[in-house]
XYZ file of C-alpha atoms in Angstrom:
737
model
C 15.341 -9.402 -24.861
C 14.680 -5.926 -26.224
C 13.493 -3.551 -23.522
C 14.281 -0.261 -21.893
C 14.636 -1.613 -18.378
C 16.405 0.557 -15.841
C 19.776 -0.972 -14.938
C 19.623 -2.499 -11.417
C 22.214 -0.168 -9.917
C 22.902 -0.620 -6.189
C 26.081 1.459 -6.154
C 27.591 4.046 -8.458
C 30.655 6.271 -8.725
C 31.113 9.659 -10.322
C 32.967 8.261 -13.345
C 30.126 5.870 -14.179
C 27.611 8.682 -13.800
C 29.579 11.118 -15.979
C 29.978 8.510 -18.712
C 26.191 8.159 -18.840
C 25.640 11.910 -18.592
C 27.884 12.753 -21.542
C 26.060 10.337 -23.850
C 23.620 13.186 -24.520
C 24.256 16.861 -25.192
C 20.914 18.042 -23.813
C 22.146 18.430 -20.232
C 23.736 21.344 -18.385
C 26.664 19.222 -17.237
C 28.354 21.902 -15.115
C 25.142 22.524 -13.123
C 24.715 18.792 -12.418
C 28.372 18.407 -11.365
C 28.001 21.400 -9.056
C 24.944 19.747 -7.482
C 27.016 16.601 -6.933
C 29.809 18.562 -5.209
C 27.321 20.388 -2.968
C 25.628 17.113 -1.986
C 28.981 15.407 -1.397
C 30.068 18.208 0.951
C 26.734 18.262 2.792
C 26.733 14.478 3.358
C 30.510 14.148 3.920
C 30.290 12.710 7.461
C 27.255 10.529 6.806
C 27.143 6.826 5.933
C 24.471 4.409 4.757
C 23.465 1.242 6.617
C 25.740 -0.636 4.203
C 28.738 1.343 5.464
C 29.136 3.209 2.152
C 29.475 7.016 2.061
C 25.968 8.518 1.947
C 26.684 10.357 -1.328
C 26.382 6.983 -3.103
C 22.586 7.110 -2.582
C 21.832 10.513 -4.225
C 24.308 9.626 -6.986
C 22.419 6.377 -7.719
C 19.069 8.196 -7.585
C 20.368 10.708 -10.121
C 21.632 7.830 -12.281
C 18.114 6.345 -12.333
C 16.668 9.750 -13.275
C 19.288 10.017 -16.006
C 18.266 6.615 -17.399
C 14.655 7.768 -17.352
C 15.768 10.729 -19.482
C 14.711 13.428 -17.023
C 15.827 17.045 -17.441
C 18.767 18.866 -15.813
C 16.797 20.369 -12.900
C 15.275 17.007 -12.001
C 18.700 15.351 -11.911
C 20.061 18.190 -9.762
C 17.126 17.758 -7.396
C 17.886 14.022 -7.273
C 21.425 14.846 -6.143
C 20.148 17.245 -3.478
C 16.930 15.465 -2.437
C 18.131 14.624 1.099
C 20.253 17.656 2.002
C 17.462 19.734 3.568
C 16.066 16.759 5.499
C 19.380 15.282 6.680
C 21.907 18.149 6.777
C 22.163 21.816 7.790
C 21.642 23.080 4.253
C 18.533 25.222 3.685
C 16.115 25.635 0.800
C 17.162 29.269 0.419
C 20.746 28.169 -0.223
C 19.549 25.709 -2.882
C 17.310 28.367 -4.437
C 20.172 30.891 -4.696
C 22.590 28.396 -6.234
C 20.323 26.239 -8.435
C 17.144 28.228 -9.015
C 13.486 28.054 -7.997
C 12.661 24.841 -9.899
C 15.332 22.753 -8.158
C 14.411 24.224 -4.754
C 10.725 23.442 -5.331
C 11.484 19.846 -6.296
C 13.755 19.293 -3.276
C 11.194 20.833 -0.944
C 8.431 18.641 -2.370
C 10.285 15.370 -1.744
C 11.475 16.437 1.735
C 9.460 14.843 4.530
C 7.446 17.089 6.826
C 8.650 17.740 10.331
C 6.854 16.013 13.185
C 3.245 17.205 13.309
C 1.740 17.495 16.817
C -1.140 15.113 17.590
C -0.340 12.823 14.628
C 0.407 9.114 14.982
C 3.178 7.470 12.910
C 0.598 6.295 10.363
C -0.959 9.752 10.095
C 2.484 11.344 9.816
C 3.402 8.978 6.962
C 0.040 9.670 5.267
C 0.612 13.426 5.558
C 4.024 13.019 3.891
C 2.332 11.119 1.035
C -0.314 13.816 0.795
C 2.367 16.498 0.486
C 4.011 14.596 -2.373
C 0.692 14.039 -4.187
C -0.241 17.729 -3.962
C 3.179 18.746 -5.295
C 2.960 16.113 -8.051
C -0.346 17.557 -9.272
C 1.564 20.787 -9.928
C 4.774 19.214 -11.264
C 4.907 15.529 -12.193
C 8.700 15.478 -11.747
C 8.198 15.357 -7.966
C 6.853 11.809 -7.947
C 9.423 10.633 -10.491
C 12.216 11.734 -8.125
C 10.456 10.010 -5.245
C 10.075 6.792 -7.244
C 13.787 6.846 -8.148
C 14.629 7.417 -4.475
C 12.420 4.535 -3.349
C 13.744 2.238 -6.097
C 17.346 2.594 -4.936
C 16.327 2.193 -1.284
C 14.548 -1.042 -2.185
C 17.602 -2.316 -4.081
C 19.650 -1.906 -0.883
C 16.964 -3.057 1.557
C 19.079 -5.993 2.774
C 21.029 -3.629 5.029
C 17.941 -2.648 7.052
C 16.599 -4.432 10.136
C 13.928 -7.085 9.583
C 11.256 -4.753 10.969
C 12.482 -1.944 8.714
C 12.488 -4.251 5.686
C 8.878 -5.334 6.272
C 7.663 -1.801 6.962
C 9.345 -0.361 3.866
C 8.244 -3.272 1.659
C 4.594 -2.885 2.755
C 4.665 0.864 2.159
C 6.247 0.336 -1.267
C 3.703 -2.293 -2.288
C 0.755 -0.215 -1.032
C 1.775 3.260 -2.192
C 4.730 3.589 -4.553
C 4.107 0.570 -6.810
C 0.461 1.663 -7.437
C 1.646 5.191 -8.255
C 4.226 3.836 -10.725
C 1.435 1.718 -12.234
C -0.857 4.727 -12.624
C 1.943 6.673 -14.307
C 2.571 3.728 -16.612
C 6.231 3.358 -15.574
C 6.266 -0.433 -15.683
C 10.070 -0.567 -15.523
C 9.890 0.837 -11.977
C 6.557 -0.709 -10.964
C 7.626 -4.274 -11.723
C 10.906 -3.962 -9.849
C 9.291 -2.350 -6.794
C 6.676 -5.117 -6.632
C 9.218 -7.876 -7.147
C 11.549 -6.686 -4.364
C 8.664 -5.922 -1.975
C 7.169 -9.372 -2.497
C 10.558 -10.984 -1.844
C 10.616 -9.470 1.665
C 6.893 -9.748 2.448
C 6.603 -13.454 1.665
C 10.026 -15.043 1.285
C 8.584 -18.557 1.345
C 6.227 -18.005 -1.619
C 8.906 -16.054 -3.490
C 11.412 -18.884 -3.151
C 8.828 -21.506 -4.158
C 7.925 -19.716 -7.403
C 11.571 -18.867 -8.069
C 12.368 -22.585 -7.717
C 9.581 -23.534 -10.137
C 10.878 -21.067 -12.715
C 14.431 -22.304 -12.266
C 13.370 -25.935 -12.801
C 11.896 -25.253 -16.224
C 14.276 -22.427 -17.188
C 16.050 -24.394 -19.922
C 12.792 -25.801 -21.231
C 11.244 -22.321 -21.258
C 14.181 -20.764 -23.084
C 14.136 -23.517 -25.711
C 10.366 -23.189 -26.104
C 10.570 -19.421 -26.629
C 13.380 -19.775 -29.188
C 11.313 -22.291 -31.163
C 8.293 -19.952 -31.136
C 10.420 -17.006 -32.288
C 11.835 -19.082 -35.167
C 8.323 -20.143 -36.214
C 7.143 -16.512 -36.230
C 10.146 -15.336 -38.276
C 9.564 -18.155 -40.769
C 5.888 -17.192 -41.039
C 6.748 -13.528 -41.617
C 8.860 -14.522 -44.636
C 5.711 -15.846 -46.300
C 4.420 -12.248 -46.597
C 7.003 -10.469 -48.826
C 4.547 -7.648 -49.559
C 4.767 -6.547 -45.913
C 8.318 -5.198 -45.939
C 8.047 -3.963 -42.343
C 8.006 -7.573 -41.102
C 11.702 -7.886 -42.000
C 12.570 -5.290 -39.344
C 10.081 -6.433 -36.677
C 11.684 -7.168 -33.301
C 10.691 -10.499 -31.758
C 11.693 -11.395 -28.247
C 10.604 -13.551 -25.310
C 10.361 -13.018 -21.608
C 9.612 -14.826 -18.377
C 6.755 -13.484 -16.323
C 7.882 -11.880 -13.059
C 7.641 -13.866 -9.832
C 5.123 -11.431 -8.345
C 2.967 -11.527 -11.495
C 2.893 -15.328 -11.323
C 1.995 -15.140 -7.627
C -0.926 -12.802 -8.347
C -2.257 -15.168 -11.001
C -1.924 -18.173 -8.694
C -3.378 -16.393 -5.668
C -6.150 -14.254 -7.168
C -7.280 -16.719 -9.834
C -6.611 -19.797 -7.638
C -4.536 -21.468 -10.358
C -1.659 -23.907 -10.166
C 1.667 -23.071 -11.785
C 1.072 -25.422 -14.710
C -2.327 -23.795 -15.376
C -0.892 -20.361 -16.153
C -1.223 -19.498 -19.836
C 1.093 -16.505 -19.871
C 4.130 -17.617 -17.903
C 5.585 -17.951 -21.418
C 5.368 -14.699 -23.386
C 6.632 -13.367 -26.702
C 6.680 -9.706 -27.649
C 6.629 -8.365 -31.227
C 7.503 -4.695 -31.839
C 6.794 -2.954 -35.148
C 6.859 0.622 -36.413
C 3.264 1.840 -36.200
C -0.257 1.044 -35.014
C -1.650 -0.279 -38.302
C 1.170 -2.825 -38.521
C 0.168 -4.215 -35.098
C -3.189 -5.401 -36.455
C -1.539 -6.950 -39.532
C 0.778 -8.930 -37.243
C -2.190 -10.026 -35.087
C -3.873 -11.550 -38.142
C -0.684 -13.381 -39.149
C -0.216 -14.745 -35.603
C -3.800 -16.048 -35.479
C -3.221 -17.724 -38.822
C -0.078 -19.402 -37.472
C -1.322 -20.407 -33.996
C -4.774 -21.239 -32.601
C -6.082 -18.329 -30.503
C -7.882 -19.147 -27.250
C -11.484 -17.836 -27.105
C -11.991 -14.585 -25.161
C -8.245 -14.164 -24.679
C -7.669 -11.313 -27.157
C -7.292 -7.913 -25.499
C -7.114 -4.781 -27.607
C -5.433 -2.174 -25.415
C -4.674 -0.073 -28.491
C -8.300 0.793 -29.210
C -9.103 0.719 -25.468
C -5.985 1.834 -23.560
C -5.675 1.087 -19.849
C -6.324 4.024 -17.476
C -2.556 4.662 -17.352
C -2.635 4.830 -21.181
C -0.823 1.526 -21.686
C -1.337 0.316 -25.270
C -0.665 -3.094 -26.808
C -2.428 -6.063 -28.390
C -2.476 -9.173 -26.178
C -3.495 -12.586 -27.432
C -3.125 -16.042 -25.906
C -2.540 -18.797 -28.434
C -1.748 -22.518 -28.460
C 1.392 -23.817 -30.186
C 1.705 -27.046 -32.124
C 2.749 -28.947 -28.997
C -0.387 -27.871 -27.147
C 1.309 -25.337 -24.824
C -0.507 -22.009 -24.413
C 1.482 -18.762 -24.351
C 0.870 -15.034 -24.636
C 1.934 -12.755 -27.473
C 2.088 -8.967 -27.090
C 2.149 -6.789 -30.205
C 2.962 -3.088 -30.037
C 4.717 -0.228 -31.813
C 8.011 1.235 -30.603
C 6.225 4.321 -29.292
C 3.827 2.108 -27.345
C 6.777 0.108 -26.024
C 8.646 3.185 -24.797
C 5.448 4.520 -23.268
C 4.852 1.193 -21.493
C 8.345 1.046 -19.994
C 8.771 4.717 -19.081
C 5.189 5.942 -18.922
C 4.964 9.634 -18.259
C 8.772 9.874 -18.123
C 8.805 9.154 -21.874
C 7.757 12.788 -22.371
C 11.241 13.813 -21.295
C 13.208 10.910 -22.727
C 11.834 10.897 -26.259
C 10.585 14.428 -26.851
C 12.430 17.724 -26.890
C 9.764 19.317 -24.708
C 6.567 18.328 -22.968
C 3.388 18.942 -24.917
C 1.037 19.981 -22.151
C -1.937 19.528 -24.466
C -1.053 15.826 -24.826
C -4.123 13.906 -23.596
C -2.069 11.039 -22.206
C 0.004 13.440 -20.117
C -3.099 15.213 -18.816
C -4.849 11.961 -17.888
C -1.963 10.822 -15.731
C -1.584 14.156 -13.936
C -5.363 14.417 -13.466
C -5.339 11.209 -11.442
C -3.289 13.001 -8.775
C -5.652 15.969 -8.885
C -8.630 13.637 -8.471
C -6.940 11.964 -5.499
C -6.461 15.367 -3.825
C -10.039 16.438 -4.554
C -11.402 13.176 -3.183
C -9.234 13.320 -0.052
C -10.344 16.859 0.719
C -13.893 15.602 1.221
C -12.671 13.072 3.801
C -11.280 14.464 7.056
C -9.164 11.386 7.740
C -5.650 12.113 6.444
C -4.959 8.376 6.052
C -7.727 8.117 3.438
C -5.252 9.293 0.797
C -3.224 6.121 1.361
C -6.392 4.009 1.002
C -7.181 5.708 -2.308
C -3.728 4.942 -3.684
C -3.876 1.353 -2.398
C -7.111 0.874 -4.370
C -4.995 1.196 -7.522
C -3.354 -2.210 -6.955
C -6.179 -4.198 -5.378
C -7.952 -5.420 -8.500
C -7.388 -5.998 -12.188
C -9.334 -3.745 -14.539
C -12.430 -4.811 -16.454
C -13.947 -3.149 -19.521
C -17.634 -2.198 -19.310
C -19.679 -0.711 -22.151
C -22.308 2.030 -22.094
C -25.470 1.572 -24.258
C -23.791 3.827 -26.858
C -20.785 1.507 -27.034
C -18.350 3.709 -25.127
C -15.822 1.616 -23.170
C -15.404 2.415 -19.457
C -12.552 0.899 -17.450
C -13.563 -0.198 -13.955
C -11.865 -2.201 -11.180
C -12.785 -5.868 -10.979
C -15.553 -6.525 -8.423
C -17.182 -3.093 -8.798
C -20.919 -2.566 -8.349
C -23.602 -0.614 -10.208
C -23.113 2.222 -7.695
C -19.421 2.456 -8.611
C -20.229 2.527 -12.325
C -22.919 5.206 -11.894
C -20.531 7.545 -10.087
C -17.851 6.850 -12.697
C -20.247 8.105 -15.409
C -21.122 11.304 -13.526
C -21.607 12.437 -9.939
C -25.275 13.366 -10.508
C -25.954 10.045 -12.234
C -24.626 8.356 -9.123
C -26.707 10.486 -6.753
C -29.928 9.684 -8.630
C -29.244 6.029 -9.439
C -32.083 3.588 -8.693
C -30.829 0.481 -10.476
C -29.534 -0.552 -13.901
C -30.075 -2.661 -16.982
C -27.179 -5.034 -17.559
C -27.299 -6.724 -20.954
C -31.022 -5.858 -21.057
C -31.935 -7.250 -17.602
C -32.818 -5.032 -14.634
C -30.424 -5.458 -11.684
C -30.123 -3.784 -8.232
C -27.462 -1.279 -7.187
C -25.372 -3.915 -5.402
C -25.030 -6.037 -8.578
C -21.361 -6.733 -9.445
C -20.408 -5.957 -13.046
C -18.329 -8.271 -15.239
C -16.077 -7.449 -18.168
C -17.989 -7.003 -21.432
C -21.295 -6.087 -19.723
C -23.407 -3.383 -21.357
C -24.672 -1.229 -18.479
C -27.408 1.405 -18.536
C -28.050 3.290 -15.273
C -31.696 3.879 -14.327
C -32.055 7.266 -12.592
C -34.803 8.990 -10.626
C -36.498 12.115 -11.969
C -37.078 13.404 -8.429
C -34.964 16.607 -8.112
C -34.534 15.957 -4.372
C -33.243 12.410 -4.838
C -29.865 11.743 -3.232
C -27.705 8.841 -2.101
C -28.448 6.523 0.795
C -25.973 6.030 3.664
C -26.211 2.279 3.045
C -24.536 2.870 -0.314
C -21.237 3.320 1.514
C -21.373 -0.414 2.253
C -22.235 -1.252 -1.378
C -19.645 0.918 -3.141
C -16.216 -0.646 -3.614
C -14.278 2.257 -5.173
C -12.898 5.151 -3.174
C -14.210 7.532 -5.852
C -17.822 6.475 -5.299
C -17.544 6.468 -1.499
C -15.981 9.920 -1.535
C -18.739 11.386 -3.705
C -21.401 9.878 -1.421
C -19.713 11.322 1.679
C -19.322 14.704 -0.027
C -23.061 14.824 -0.736
C -23.919 14.116 2.885
C -21.318 16.631 4.036
C -22.891 19.418 1.966
C -26.572 18.519 2.050
C -27.262 16.937 5.442
C -25.268 18.813 8.069
C -27.905 18.695 10.829
C -28.538 15.021 10.155
C -24.793 14.385 10.191
C -24.399 16.067 13.565
C -27.112 13.901 15.128
C -25.783 10.782 13.421
C -22.197 11.497 14.520
C -23.156 12.259 18.116
C -25.191 9.073 18.288
C -22.291 7.026 16.866
C -19.831 8.481 19.386
C -22.259 7.973 22.291
C -22.754 4.320 21.323
C -19.013 3.706 21.073
C -18.382 5.443 24.406
C -21.018 3.290 26.123
C -19.641 0.131 24.538
C -16.184 1.024 25.874
C -17.561 2.062 29.303
C -16.525 5.691 28.829
C -18.729 8.022 30.863
C -17.805 11.620 30.012
C -19.879 14.524 31.391
C -21.436 16.600 28.623
C -19.722 19.751 29.868
C -16.306 18.014 29.514
C -16.898 16.706 26.004
C -15.382 19.697 24.185
C -12.151 19.620 26.187
C -11.947 15.836 25.886
C -12.204 15.910 22.067
C -10.308 19.162 21.393
C -7.050 17.402 20.419
C -8.929 15.470 17.763
C -10.302 18.769 16.383
C -6.740 19.703 15.454
C -6.172 16.357 13.744
C -9.202 16.798 11.506
C -9.333 20.615 11.147
C -12.669 20.916 12.955
C -13.462 24.240 14.610
C -16.461 23.245 16.730
C -17.851 20.168 18.429
C -20.688 20.125 15.887
C -18.127 20.099 13.041
C -16.548 17.042 14.647
C -19.875 15.263 15.106
C -20.835 16.082 11.506
C -17.580 14.659 10.175
C -18.109 11.409 12.069
C -21.720 11.353 10.845
C -20.970 11.536 7.127
C -17.931 9.261 7.352
C -15.130 11.808 7.023
C -13.768 10.562 10.363
C -13.877 6.801 10.761
C -14.983 6.000 14.323
C -13.142 2.661 14.407
C -9.834 4.480 13.804
C -10.206 6.939 16.667
C -11.945 5.026 19.441
C -8.853 3.316 20.879
C -6.953 6.587 21.069
C -9.897 8.187 22.878
C -10.218 5.167 25.182
C -6.563 5.468 26.191
C -7.038 9.172 26.885
C -10.181 8.481 28.917
C -8.413 5.879 31.071
C -5.642 8.348 31.885
C -8.011 11.188 32.745
C -10.864 9.413 34.509
C -9.441 6.209 36.110
C -8.884 6.734 39.885
C -5.385 5.989 41.171
C -5.477 7.225 44.772
C -5.766 4.029 46.785
C -4.658 2.850 50.203
C -1.086 1.581 50.465
C 0.048 -1.721 52.049
C 3.524 -2.831 53.021
C 5.244 -5.413 50.849
C 8.946 -6.161 50.432
C 10.441 -3.507 48.053
C 12.073 -4.761 44.887
C 15.781 -4.304 44.346
C 15.159 -4.774 40.634
C 13.133 -1.804 39.469
C 13.396 -3.115 35.898
C 11.078 -5.969 36.847
C 8.328 -3.482 37.648
C 8.805 -1.450 34.483
C 9.068 -4.449 32.206
C 5.783 -5.969 33.440
C 3.918 -2.645 33.601
C 1.474 -3.628 36.393
C -0.300 -1.428 38.948
C -2.351 -2.413 42.016
C -5.685 -1.009 43.124
C -4.300 -0.275 46.608
C -1.468 1.812 45.165
C 1.215 -0.755 45.970
C 4.462 0.337 44.324
C 8.156 -0.525 44.156
C 7.660 -4.228 44.854
C 9.056 -7.310 43.187
C 6.666 -8.728 40.583
C 6.595 -12.253 39.183
C 4.405 -13.531 36.319
C 3.018 -16.883 37.424
C 3.682 -19.878 35.191
C 0.439 -21.659 36.064
C -1.659 -19.369 33.844
C 0.909 -17.086 32.107
C -1.103 -13.849 32.025
C -0.391 -11.389 29.220
C -1.067 -7.655 28.784
C -4.764 -6.796 28.988
C -5.778 -10.113 30.552
C -7.856 -9.488 33.688
C -5.395 -10.113 36.510
C -4.988 -10.291 40.296
C -1.894 -10.276 42.489
C -0.972 -12.736 45.259
C 1.314 -11.429 48.026
C 3.956 -14.118 48.567
C 6.139 -14.578 51.623
C 9.353 -12.712 50.900
C 9.122 -12.869 47.069
C 6.922 -9.912 46.233
C 3.661 -10.275 44.288
C 2.795 -13.124 41.928
C 0.466 -12.168 39.040
C -2.356 -14.518 37.947
C -5.251 -14.379 35.496
C -8.659 -14.004 37.107
C -9.539 -17.219 35.291
C -6.576 -19.036 36.863
C -7.616 -22.324 38.584
C -5.516 -21.429 41.644
C -7.324 -18.115 42.097
C -10.734 -19.720 41.589
C -9.848 -22.442 44.097
C -8.863 -19.779 46.654
C -12.234 -18.060 46.171
C -14.149 -21.322 46.612
C -12.242 -22.181 49.791
C -12.088 -18.551 50.948
C -8.412 -19.205 51.662
C -5.833 -16.408 52.157
C -8.175 -13.875 50.529
C -6.413 -11.044 52.355
C -3.309 -11.836 50.302
C -5.088 -11.505 46.941
C -5.087 -7.906 45.643
C -6.684 -6.276 42.602
C -4.242 -5.492 39.761
C -4.275 -4.163 36.228
C -1.853 -3.468 33.419
C -0.343 -0.007 33.566
C -0.790 2.272 30.534
C 2.632 2.271 28.866
C 4.102 5.468 27.458
C 3.885 4.032 23.978
C 0.340 2.748 24.638
C 1.381 -0.617 23.169
C 2.239 -4.022 24.617
C 4.286 -6.774 23.032
C 2.538 -10.102 22.404
C 3.904 -13.286 20.851
C 1.555 -15.173 18.551
C 1.520 -18.292 16.387
C -0.534 -19.227 13.323
C -0.772 -22.865 12.235
C -2.124 -23.474 8.726
C -2.144 -25.820 5.766
C 1.005 -24.995 3.817
C 0.450 -23.112 0.548
C 1.947 -20.358 -1.583
C 0.893 -16.875 -0.466
C 0.061 -17.802 3.145
C 2.632 -15.478 4.762
C 1.675 -12.669 2.392
C -2.026 -13.036 3.328
C -1.194 -12.967 7.044
C 1.068 -9.915 6.857
C -1.477 -8.054 4.686
C -4.150 -8.546 7.360
C -1.720 -7.322 10.017
C -0.972 -4.233 7.936
C -4.659 -3.499 7.350
C -5.266 -3.966 11.108
C -2.448 -1.475 11.819
C -0.422 -4.031 13.736
C 3.274 -3.264 14.214
C 5.450 -6.371 13.793
C 8.684 -6.466 15.811
C 9.916 -9.643 14.155
C 8.465 -12.716 12.450
C 9.467 -16.151 11.187
C 7.887 -19.019 9.286
C 8.553 -22.720 8.871
C 6.875 -26.112 8.776
C 5.984 -28.607 11.508
C 6.620 -32.366 11.505
C 3.172 -32.963 10.021
C 4.015 -30.512 7.165
C 1.708 -27.748 8.411
C 2.986 -24.186 8.046
C 3.818 -22.301 11.251
C 4.007 -18.497 11.293
C 5.274 -16.846 14.479
C 5.452 -13.145 15.189
C 6.128 -10.737 18.008
C 3.681 -7.855 17.646
C 2.644 -4.704 19.475
C -1.017 -4.263 20.407
C -2.934 -1.403 21.968
C -5.514 -3.546 23.771
C -7.062 -6.993 23.978
C -9.935 -6.003 21.643
C -7.437 -5.195 18.911
C -5.737 -8.557 19.437
C -9.042 -10.458 19.378
C -10.119 -8.667 16.186
C -6.788 -9.569 14.569
C -7.162 -13.214 15.572
C -10.731 -13.318 14.216
C -9.516 -12.044 10.832
C -6.560 -14.428 10.736
C -8.821 -17.412 11.463
C -10.731 -16.620 8.257
C -7.600 -16.844 6.089
C -7.747 -19.774 3.697
C -6.140 -22.857 5.280
C -5.603 -21.455 8.794
C -6.037 -24.146 11.466
C -5.368 -22.179 14.659
C -4.252 -18.769 15.934
C -2.909 -18.503 19.476
C -0.803 -16.441 21.832
C 2.422 -18.161 22.870
């Protein structure tokens, strides 16, 4: 098949790299070789998880950048991208030897040092934010980062299971959407495919098996279609360009098939475009000629023609797509594009380096892609939660695009499932602020109405100069752009209202969590959070919570843990119990007693098997320390009823661990289906659950069983997770084990 795919390099040597480098005379070869030697020296005593010398990684990253056609400084930065982070080399040394551009690029892809007060998630989000800000100034930053992530994904098998899942989730949520927005499908598709393989191995293997079963049939089918098209082209001798048209076939990627099956609820044999043929010609006008010939040869399916040439995707992807039915009744997709469109589709913004002598900054396509990063930064600045930038990027992959028309016939691309509110803010911020409703295809609809592709939408606005958004709109809007503009309005226009709203929200959450903090202590109690969210006063903090810049559900557990440490009494009367010779038993269970009992042997009773954050009591045994029971344990309840040995029952609770997390084993039983494991792990990721390890299989009755060992902060978090998992399609039960 004709394409410009990036070779799947997992390892590389200098000879292979130099052979590729010398294919073009546009590079400063001596500068790149010097960068290699510097990186090799800096990493000389370092090795990858695979056991290979570490220099293999920057060499492979540079090879990917070379295949993308990037410039000399970018390739040098690829060689040196880890030296500041992982070795003693400094940015000043890089700047002196390789210039300001290379130093800037290396600095931009270097992770930040540990930021005080930030959690792991916030730290990761801040690293992403740094990259996005740098990318808005120089797009080469993100291209280096994508090349770095691509090679890391290709060698992911050498990581631990937990590391594989964490990296795959981050790649699917952040780096694949960025590659999509930049139009670099060659990288996007590979990142998604590898991530999916690790996130849901069961579904991946099922679809892979289906494709393998009909591989020969598919290849034969595509060859027949190609022959029919070539034969048809010969009937049009006046169109000389048809003689040189490139015709090729492809199999849809496993992840693309999964998305179709999962999102559209279709079976494998219902997919129209698992067979696809691509036709590449010289220019745009020829594409439409070919479309007419194809529709004359095959029967087109109604409403299955997509003109991405006249209406490019937001990432400026252009092509004609049509789904047709062959003579044997099998439906398949045909893509028609020019060579320029094809290069732009595979390499996206990188095509500006690969196929042009210099970047034309005035190029609209280039500007549109860079502006997306600028819009992300602008939107994030109105939200005080640093993790919001990750949510904005994740939005890029959540839904397929739909095409909506204005009354004047202008096409507007929107995410599937968007509402009138989202569309209004897409048109203009002020249109959104003053929206009252809309006419869709001539009928009046409310703001929460969900738009479909092809709808003609006219926003009805208020003439009241004081009209503004409603807080309830935050629950109606589905796009981050709309939500951000609503929050920004409240931030600027309603400060006093925000302060009262935020204080009320915090007070309600504190009461719900039984946190009683004196008013005079409130500033000191919340001061650490000020630093997280750049608030200078308590009113600033309240205001940010009030307009939604700080999400209360994200901070309450951290504040609850802090409250328990500061305000829970620990000075209690001691009693004598046999000391434990095994101090590890105390530390591993993490249990404290109300009477201050310490250094005693602890045993978890098997009759009720209490787990972290269950309400518990201790029973003082004769010579065997303290046995821990749930307060709901039948043995404890029986003792209360009989009033037997009550002097031996003592109050107990789980000690706050240093990490503030406890390990819990869980099991999900569900009807077996493709995508089940992926759905479960997505919910865990969204719930910010850290997975230590997981496994999946089937029971004797053919139900799917998913088991995982996870870390939780408290029982409320676990219960919320279980509630969400129970709503997953096909889930029968969710339990601790």
